[in-house]
Amino acid sequence: IVAIKVYRDPDGVETIDGEQIPIQNYFLNECKSLADLQECAAVPRYHYGVNDENRITGDRIQPFVVMEFVDGMTAEKVGKGLANEADRAERLVELFRKAMVGLQRFHDAGKIHRDISGRNVMLQGDRFRFVDCARAKAIDEVHTGMHTVKGGYTPGYASEELIGERKTPAEDVSELCTVVYEWFTGSNKSESNLPAQWYKRLVAKGSDARLAKIVVKGMTPRNPQRAFDPAVFHSPHEVISALDRLERIRRLQNRLIRNGIGLLAVAAVLLVFFYVSWDRVQHFAYTSELRRLGEQREALANAPRDARADARVQQRIDAAQQLEQRADASNRHGNTGEASSLLAQAVDQIADASRVAANLARLRPLVQP
């Protein structure tokens, strides 16, 4: 299966910026460009072209180009097909990078396409290929020569370049980023002509803010008065590097999120373990205080009855009983720590009562007549 491109009006003339360019120039330029790009995987294989006249009858023979059939979709259809995909954003970033890889291969072959649009870029399998090379030129070639084709453009895709300026790889990058912009927003950049408006529209359509900055930087017009304009991308490789940095940041963020979730899970387990352990410690403390309270009551019971009947001793015993009742209530409500603290105070009161009773027992014989 092959694809045939036919020039329907080979004898026609196209007027660009007041200059008349024969259509045959486009045909000859495309044949020359395709011949130079035969080893480039980003371009369909070229077979042959015909542009001649019948020497006997004088009839015009239709010029055409026969090339490898690209079984895929145009970038224009790719963008429309992604509209309803659940992972649309991630898929768009993946396709963005693959498109730039294809364009880098095109430039590595020494050519600038000069007419990239949603219809001239095709997705075949997992790679992008570029068709319609009628305006392609060598990267280091000036606008001179027999079959020079003045820089043309597809409205809405072409970068803003001064008339007569030599095209550079930056302009191809700008046009391809415009295709990507159309994938994200569903509209052409001609609807708004300011980078700030492009950025707002990308973000409004769900694009990551950092990715939107990459797309806008790729679309921003190059300053033709500067050999190097830091405000734009000058090659597909620069865009690929920016996308790779963005992907590394995204993966790092996802890793941090996963690690954070893992740490939270570990912290939750430790918290449960600590809670259970602390509950057991408090329960042990509560039972220990109960045992101490029982021991102190036994010690107090061994004191003489008249000493235990003393008002000062009874005051301490009553205070201990009140503390014990409060401790019992706290324990029933699950506040074992507070119950242990109250029991400890009750133990101190009983111990103090035992001490007072013992002192009274020793002093009583001395004060009796």
Short mmCIF file of C-alpha atoms in Angstrom, two decimals:
data_model
loop_
_atom_site.label_atom_id
_atom_site.label_comp_id
_atom_site.label_asym_id
_atom_site.label_seq_id
_atom_site.Cartn_x
_atom_site.Cartn_y
_atom_site.Cartn_z
CA ILE A 1 0.00 0.00 0.00
CA VAL A 2 1.33 3.41 -0.95
CA ALA A 3 0.15 6.99 -0.65
CA ILE A 4 0.02 9.28 -3.66
CA LYS A 5 0.16 13.04 -3.33
CA VAL A 6 -1.15 14.86 -6.38
CA TYR A 7 -0.55 18.51 -7.23
CA ARG A 8 -3.90 19.41 -8.75
CA ASP A 9 -2.78 22.63 -10.42
CA PRO A 10 0.86 22.07 -11.37
CA ASP A 11 0.91 25.06 -13.68
CA GLY A 12 -0.57 27.38 -11.06
CA VAL A 13 1.13 30.14 -9.12
CA GLU A 14 0.88 30.96 -5.41
CA THR A 15 1.35 34.53 -4.25
CA ILE A 16 3.00 35.02 -0.87
CA ASP A 17 3.87 38.51 0.34
CA GLY A 18 3.62 39.86 -3.19
CA GLU A 19 5.96 37.23 -4.63
CA GLN A 20 4.62 34.73 -7.17
CA ILE A 21 5.84 31.18 -6.63
CA PRO A 22 5.13 28.44 -9.21
CA ILE A 23 3.43 25.38 -7.75
CA GLN A 24 6.06 23.26 -9.51
CA ASN A 25 8.63 24.76 -7.15
CA TYR A 26 6.80 23.14 -4.23
CA PHE A 27 6.73 19.82 -6.06
CA LEU A 28 10.42 19.92 -6.92
CA ASN A 29 11.32 21.07 -3.41
CA GLU A 30 9.30 18.23 -1.87
CA CYS A 31 10.94 15.63 -4.12
CA LYS A 32 14.37 17.00 -3.21
CA SER A 33 13.54 17.12 0.51
CA LEU A 34 12.12 13.60 0.57
CA ALA A 35 15.16 12.30 -1.28
CA ASP A 36 17.38 13.88 1.38
CA LEU A 37 15.23 12.41 4.16
CA GLN A 38 15.19 8.77 3.08
CA GLU A 39 17.16 7.67 6.12
CA CYS A 40 14.97 9.63 8.53
CA ALA A 41 12.47 7.41 10.35
CA ALA A 42 10.26 10.43 11.01
CA VAL A 43 9.42 10.79 7.30
CA PRO A 44 7.57 8.28 5.05
CA ARG A 45 9.74 6.48 2.53
CA TYR A 46 9.73 8.31 -0.80
CA HIS A 47 9.56 6.34 -4.05
CA TYR A 48 9.40 8.64 -7.05
CA GLY A 49 7.80 11.68 -8.59
CA VAL A 50 6.78 12.58 -12.12
CA ASN A 51 6.95 16.04 -13.58
CA ASP A 52 7.38 15.99 -17.31
CA GLU A 53 5.58 16.69 -20.55
CA ASN A 54 4.71 14.29 -23.31
CA ARG A 55 7.29 15.15 -25.94
CA ILE A 56 5.04 13.89 -28.74
CA THR A 57 1.58 15.27 -27.92
CA GLY A 58 2.63 18.11 -25.66
CA ASP A 59 0.05 17.08 -23.07
CA ARG A 60 0.88 17.90 -19.50
CA ILE A 61 1.66 14.91 -17.28
CA GLN A 62 0.28 15.29 -13.77
CA PRO A 63 3.06 15.67 -11.18
CA PHE A 64 2.69 13.40 -8.17
CA VAL A 65 4.71 11.92 -5.38
CA VAL A 66 4.48 8.26 -4.40
CA MET A 67 5.50 7.46 -0.86
CA GLU A 68 5.05 4.97 1.93
CA PHE A 69 1.49 4.80 3.25
CA VAL A 70 1.36 5.94 6.86
CA ASP A 71 -1.25 3.82 8.61
CA GLY A 72 -2.15 6.15 11.42
CA MET A 73 -4.02 9.28 12.46
CA THR A 74 -3.23 12.91 11.94
CA ALA A 75 -2.31 14.89 15.04
CA GLU A 76 -5.58 16.75 14.59
CA LYS A 77 -7.58 13.52 15.00
CA VAL A 78 -5.33 12.34 17.83
CA GLY A 79 -6.28 15.38 19.89
CA LYS A 80 -9.98 14.84 19.28
CA GLY A 81 -9.69 11.14 20.16
CA LEU A 82 -8.12 11.95 23.53
CA ALA A 83 -11.00 14.17 24.64
CA ASN A 84 -12.85 11.37 26.46
CA GLU A 85 -9.92 9.32 27.81
CA ALA A 86 -9.72 8.98 31.59
CA ASP A 87 -5.91 9.40 31.67
CA ARG A 88 -6.00 12.20 29.11
CA ALA A 89 -3.46 14.46 30.83
CA GLU A 90 -0.78 11.76 31.19
CA ARG A 91 -1.42 10.53 27.65
CA LEU A 92 -1.05 14.04 26.25
CA VAL A 93 2.32 14.50 27.97
CA GLU A 94 3.48 11.15 26.58
CA LEU A 95 2.41 12.10 23.05
CA PHE A 96 3.94 15.57 23.44
CA ARG A 97 7.33 14.02 24.13
CA LYS A 98 7.04 11.50 21.29
CA ALA A 99 6.13 14.27 18.86
CA MET A 100 9.23 16.22 19.88
CA VAL A 101 11.39 13.10 19.52
CA GLY A 102 10.09 12.73 15.97
CA LEU A 103 10.80 16.38 15.21
CA GLN A 104 14.32 16.05 16.62
CA ARG A 105 14.94 13.15 14.21
CA PHE A 106 13.68 15.34 11.38
CA HIS A 107 16.10 18.11 12.37
CA ASP A 108 18.94 15.62 12.87
CA ALA A 109 18.51 14.78 9.19
CA GLY A 110 19.41 18.41 8.45
CA LYS A 111 15.97 19.74 7.51
CA ILE A 112 13.42 22.22 8.82
CA HIS A 113 9.81 21.32 7.99
CA ARG A 114 8.49 24.93 7.96
CA ASP A 115 4.81 23.94 7.65
CA ILE A 116 3.86 21.88 10.70
CA SER A 117 0.16 21.69 11.51
CA GLY A 118 -2.30 19.19 12.91
CA ARG A 119 -2.76 17.73 9.41
CA ASN A 120 0.93 17.38 8.55
CA VAL A 121 1.90 15.33 11.60
CA MET A 122 0.76 11.71 11.90
CA LEU A 123 0.85 9.20 14.73
CA GLN A 124 1.78 5.72 13.51
CA GLY A 125 1.93 3.18 16.31
CA ASP A 126 4.00 4.83 19.02
CA ARG A 127 5.90 7.33 16.86
CA PHE A 128 5.13 10.53 15.01
CA ARG A 129 5.94 11.08 11.35
CA PHE A 130 5.90 14.25 9.29
CA VAL A 131 4.34 14.57 5.86
CA ASP A 132 3.88 17.37 3.31
CA CYS A 133 7.52 18.43 3.03
CA ALA A 134 6.91 20.82 0.13
CA ARG A 135 8.30 23.77 2.11
CA ALA A 136 11.11 21.91 3.89
CA LYS A 137 14.57 23.44 3.73
CA ALA A 138 18.04 22.58 4.92
CA ILE A 139 18.77 24.04 8.34
CA ASP A 140 21.81 25.98 7.14
CA GLU A 141 20.35 26.95 3.77
CA VAL A 142 19.54 30.57 2.94
CA HIS A 143 16.64 31.55 0.69
CA THR A 144 18.46 31.33 -2.58
CA GLY A 145 18.62 28.72 -5.29
CA MET A 146 16.68 27.54 -8.29
CA HIS A 147 13.79 25.91 -6.45
CA THR A 148 13.60 28.10 -3.40
CA VAL A 149 10.17 28.10 -1.79
CA LYS A 150 9.49 31.18 0.27
CA GLY A 151 8.51 30.37 3.84
CA GLY A 152 4.84 29.53 3.91
CA TYR A 153 2.65 28.71 6.84
CA THR A 154 -0.61 27.22 7.99
CA PRO A 155 -2.73 29.93 9.65
CA GLY A 156 -3.14 29.39 13.36
CA TYR A 157 -0.06 27.16 13.63
CA ALA A 158 2.83 29.15 12.22
CA SER A 159 5.06 31.09 14.57
CA GLU A 160 5.17 34.87 14.43
CA GLU A 161 8.22 35.49 12.25
CA LEU A 162 9.23 38.64 10.41
CA ILE A 163 8.64 38.54 6.67
CA GLY A 164 11.74 37.37 4.85
CA GLU A 165 13.46 36.00 7.95
CA ARG A 166 15.19 32.66 7.56
CA LYS A 167 13.35 29.91 9.42
CA THR A 168 15.14 28.07 12.22
CA PRO A 169 14.41 24.87 14.19
CA ALA A 170 12.77 27.13 16.80
CA GLU A 171 9.92 27.85 14.37
CA ASP A 172 9.21 24.12 13.89
CA VAL A 173 9.16 23.76 17.68
CA SER A 174 6.72 26.65 17.94
CA GLU A 175 4.38 25.15 15.36
CA LEU A 176 4.45 21.70 16.95
CA CYS A 177 3.82 23.18 20.41
CA THR A 178 0.82 24.91 18.86
CA VAL A 179 -0.49 21.49 17.80
CA VAL A 180 -0.03 20.30 21.40
CA TYR A 181 -1.81 23.44 22.64
CA GLU A 182 -4.74 22.50 20.42
CA TRP A 183 -4.75 18.99 21.95
CA PHE A 184 -5.12 20.43 25.43
CA THR A 185 -7.54 23.26 24.74
CA GLY A 186 -9.46 22.10 21.69
CA SER A 187 -8.94 25.53 20.13
CA ASN A 188 -6.37 27.25 17.97
CA LYS A 189 -3.93 29.81 19.33
CA SER A 190 -5.31 32.38 16.88
CA GLU A 191 -8.27 32.79 19.26
CA SER A 192 -5.90 34.56 21.64
CA ASN A 193 -2.57 36.06 20.71
CA LEU A 194 -0.88 36.60 24.07
CA PRO A 195 1.24 34.01 25.93
CA ALA A 196 -0.52 34.90 29.19
CA GLN A 197 -3.87 34.05 27.60
CA TRP A 198 -2.47 30.78 26.25
CA TYR A 199 -1.27 29.87 29.74
CA LYS A 200 -4.61 30.68 31.39
CA ARG A 201 -6.50 28.63 28.82
CA LEU A 202 -4.20 25.62 29.26
CA VAL A 203 -4.58 25.69 33.05
CA ALA A 204 -8.34 26.17 32.72
CA LYS A 205 -8.48 23.02 30.59
CA GLY A 206 -6.77 20.94 33.28
CA SER A 207 -3.12 21.20 32.27
CA ASP A 208 -0.49 21.11 35.00
CA ALA A 209 0.84 24.63 35.55
CA ARG A 210 4.45 23.59 34.91
CA LEU A 211 3.49 21.76 31.74
CA ALA A 212 1.50 24.80 30.58
CA LYS A 213 4.65 26.91 30.96
CA ILE A 214 6.57 24.49 28.73
CA VAL A 215 3.89 24.60 26.02
CA VAL A 216 3.67 28.39 26.15
CA LYS A 217 7.45 28.79 26.04
CA GLY A 218 7.47 26.58 22.97
CA MET A 219 4.76 28.67 21.29
CA THR A 220 6.19 32.08 22.18
CA PRO A 221 7.51 34.00 19.14
CA ARG A 222 11.28 34.10 18.82
CA ASN A 223 12.91 37.51 18.78
CA PRO A 224 14.38 37.61 15.24
CA GLN A 225 16.88 40.27 16.30
CA ARG A 226 18.64 37.88 18.68
CA ALA A 227 20.71 34.87 17.72
CA PHE A 228 19.62 33.19 20.94
CA ASP A 229 16.39 34.11 22.68
CA PRO A 230 16.20 32.60 26.20
CA ALA A 231 12.44 33.14 26.25
CA VAL A 232 11.81 30.33 23.75
CA PHE A 233 12.89 26.77 23.01
CA HIS A 234 15.39 26.61 20.14
CA SER A 235 15.26 22.88 19.49
CA PRO A 236 13.06 19.84 20.18
CA HIS A 237 15.83 18.53 22.43
CA GLU A 238 15.31 21.47 24.80
CA VAL A 239 11.59 20.68 25.02
CA ILE A 240 12.32 16.98 25.61
CA SER A 241 14.74 17.90 28.41
CA ALA A 242 12.12 20.16 30.00
CA LEU A 243 9.49 17.41 29.79
CA ASP A 244 11.92 14.89 31.29
CA ARG A 245 12.64 17.25 34.19
CA LEU A 246 8.92 17.66 34.72
CA GLU A 247 8.47 13.88 34.69
CA ARG A 248 11.27 13.43 37.23
CA ILE A 249 9.62 16.01 39.50
CA ARG A 250 6.27 14.27 39.11
CA ARG A 251 7.79 10.88 39.95
CA LEU A 252 9.59 12.38 42.95
CA GLN A 253 6.34 13.89 44.18
CA ASN A 254 4.54 10.57 43.73
CA ARG A 255 7.37 8.79 45.55
CA LEU A 256 7.20 11.30 48.38
CA ILE A 257 3.44 10.85 48.57
CA ARG A 258 3.80 7.07 48.65
CA ASN A 259 6.55 7.29 51.26
CA GLY A 260 4.48 9.76 53.25
CA ILE A 261 1.51 7.40 53.19
CA GLY A 262 3.81 4.58 54.26
CA LEU A 263 5.20 6.65 57.11
CA LEU A 264 1.69 7.59 58.20
CA ALA A 265 0.73 3.92 58.19
CA VAL A 266 3.80 3.04 60.28
CA ALA A 267 3.03 5.94 62.63
CA ALA A 268 -0.56 4.73 62.95
CA VAL A 269 0.63 1.21 63.83
CA LEU A 270 3.10 2.60 66.36
CA LEU A 271 0.39 4.82 67.80
CA VAL A 272 -1.94 1.86 68.24
CA PHE A 273 0.89 -0.16 69.77
CA PHE A 274 1.75 2.73 72.09
CA TYR A 275 -1.89 3.18 73.04
CA VAL A 276 -2.33 -0.52 73.82
CA SER A 277 0.96 -0.62 75.70
CA TRP A 278 0.17 2.55 77.64
CA ASP A 279 -3.27 1.22 78.49
CA ARG A 280 -1.67 -1.92 79.88
CA VAL A 281 0.86 0.14 81.84
CA GLN A 282 -1.93 2.24 83.33
CA HIS A 283 -3.94 -0.87 84.18
CA PHE A 284 -0.89 -2.37 85.86
CA ALA A 285 -0.38 0.88 87.81
CA TYR A 286 -4.04 0.85 88.87
CA THR A 287 -3.88 -2.72 90.18
CA SER A 288 -0.57 -1.95 91.91
CA GLU A 289 -2.11 1.03 93.71
CA LEU A 290 -5.07 -1.13 94.74
CA ARG A 291 -2.66 -3.64 96.23
CA ARG A 292 -0.73 -0.92 98.05
CA LEU A 293 -3.99 0.53 99.35
CA GLY A 294 -4.95 -2.88 100.73
CA GLU A 295 -1.55 -3.24 102.41
CA GLN A 296 -1.85 0.20 104.01
CA ARG A 297 -5.36 -0.59 105.27
CA GLU A 298 -4.02 -3.79 106.89
CA ALA A 299 -1.23 -1.80 108.54
CA LEU A 300 -3.78 0.72 109.82
CA ALA A 301 -5.99 -2.08 111.16
CA ASN A 302 -3.10 -3.22 113.40
CA ALA A 303 -3.08 0.15 115.18
CA PRO A 304 -4.91 0.40 118.55
CA ARG A 305 -8.65 1.05 118.26
CA ASP A 306 -8.57 4.22 120.34
CA ALA A 307 -5.78 5.60 118.13
CA ARG A 308 -7.80 4.80 115.01
CA ALA A 309 -10.80 6.54 116.55
CA ASP A 310 -8.90 9.81 116.81
CA ALA A 311 -10.46 12.62 114.75
CA ARG A 312 -7.22 13.32 112.90
CA VAL A 313 -6.93 9.67 111.86
CA GLN A 314 -10.60 9.49 110.84
CA GLN A 315 -10.20 12.63 108.77
CA ARG A 316 -7.48 10.98 106.72
CA ILE A 317 -9.45 7.72 106.43
CA ASP A 318 -12.50 9.63 105.14
CA ALA A 319 -10.35 11.50 102.61
CA ALA A 320 -8.91 8.19 101.42
CA GLN A 321 -12.38 6.70 100.98
CA GLN A 322 -13.52 9.67 98.91
CA LEU A 323 -10.44 9.38 96.73
CA GLU A 324 -11.05 5.66 96.33
CA GLN A 325 -14.65 6.29 95.23
CA ARG A 326 -13.52 8.86 92.67
CA ALA A 327 -10.86 6.45 91.42
CA ASP A 328 -13.46 3.71 91.01
CA ALA A 329 -15.70 6.07 89.00
CA SER A 330 -12.80 7.15 86.77
CA ASN A 331 -11.83 3.55 86.12
CA ARG A 332 -15.38 2.68 85.08
CA HIS A 333 -15.27 5.53 82.54
CA GLY A 334 -12.04 4.21 81.09
CA ASN A 335 -9.77 6.86 82.58
CA THR A 336 -7.36 4.40 84.16
CA GLY A 337 -4.53 6.91 84.45
CA GLU A 338 -6.58 9.32 86.55
CA ALA A 339 -7.88 6.40 88.64
CA SER A 340 -4.30 5.31 89.37
CA SER A 341 -3.37 8.85 90.42
CA LEU A 342 -6.38 9.08 92.78
CA LEU A 343 -5.57 5.69 94.30
CA ALA A 344 -1.99 6.83 94.88
CA GLN A 345 -3.34 9.83 96.81
CA ALA A 346 -5.65 7.51 98.80
CA VAL A 347 -2.66 5.30 99.64
CA ASP A 348 -0.81 8.38 100.90
CA GLN A 349 -3.80 9.35 103.07
CA ILE A 350 -4.05 5.86 104.62
CA ALA A 351 -0.29 5.76 105.14
CA ASP A 352 -0.47 9.16 106.84
CA ALA A 353 -3.38 7.93 109.00
CA SER A 354 -1.29 4.88 110.03
CA ARG A 355 1.62 7.16 110.93
CA VAL A 356 -0.62 9.43 113.05
CA ALA A 357 -2.24 6.42 114.76
CA ALA A 358 1.18 4.93 115.57
CA ASN A 359 2.38 8.22 117.06
CA LEU A 360 -0.77 8.51 119.17
CA ALA A 361 -0.30 4.94 120.42
CA ARG A 362 3.26 5.76 121.54
CA LEU A 363 2.35 9.07 123.15
CA ARG A 364 -0.84 7.97 124.96
CA PRO A 365 0.97 6.21 127.94
CA LEU A 366 3.03 9.33 128.48
CA VAL A 367 0.05 11.64 128.83
CA GLN A 368 -2.14 9.32 130.95
CA PRO A 369 -2.21 10.18 134.74
#
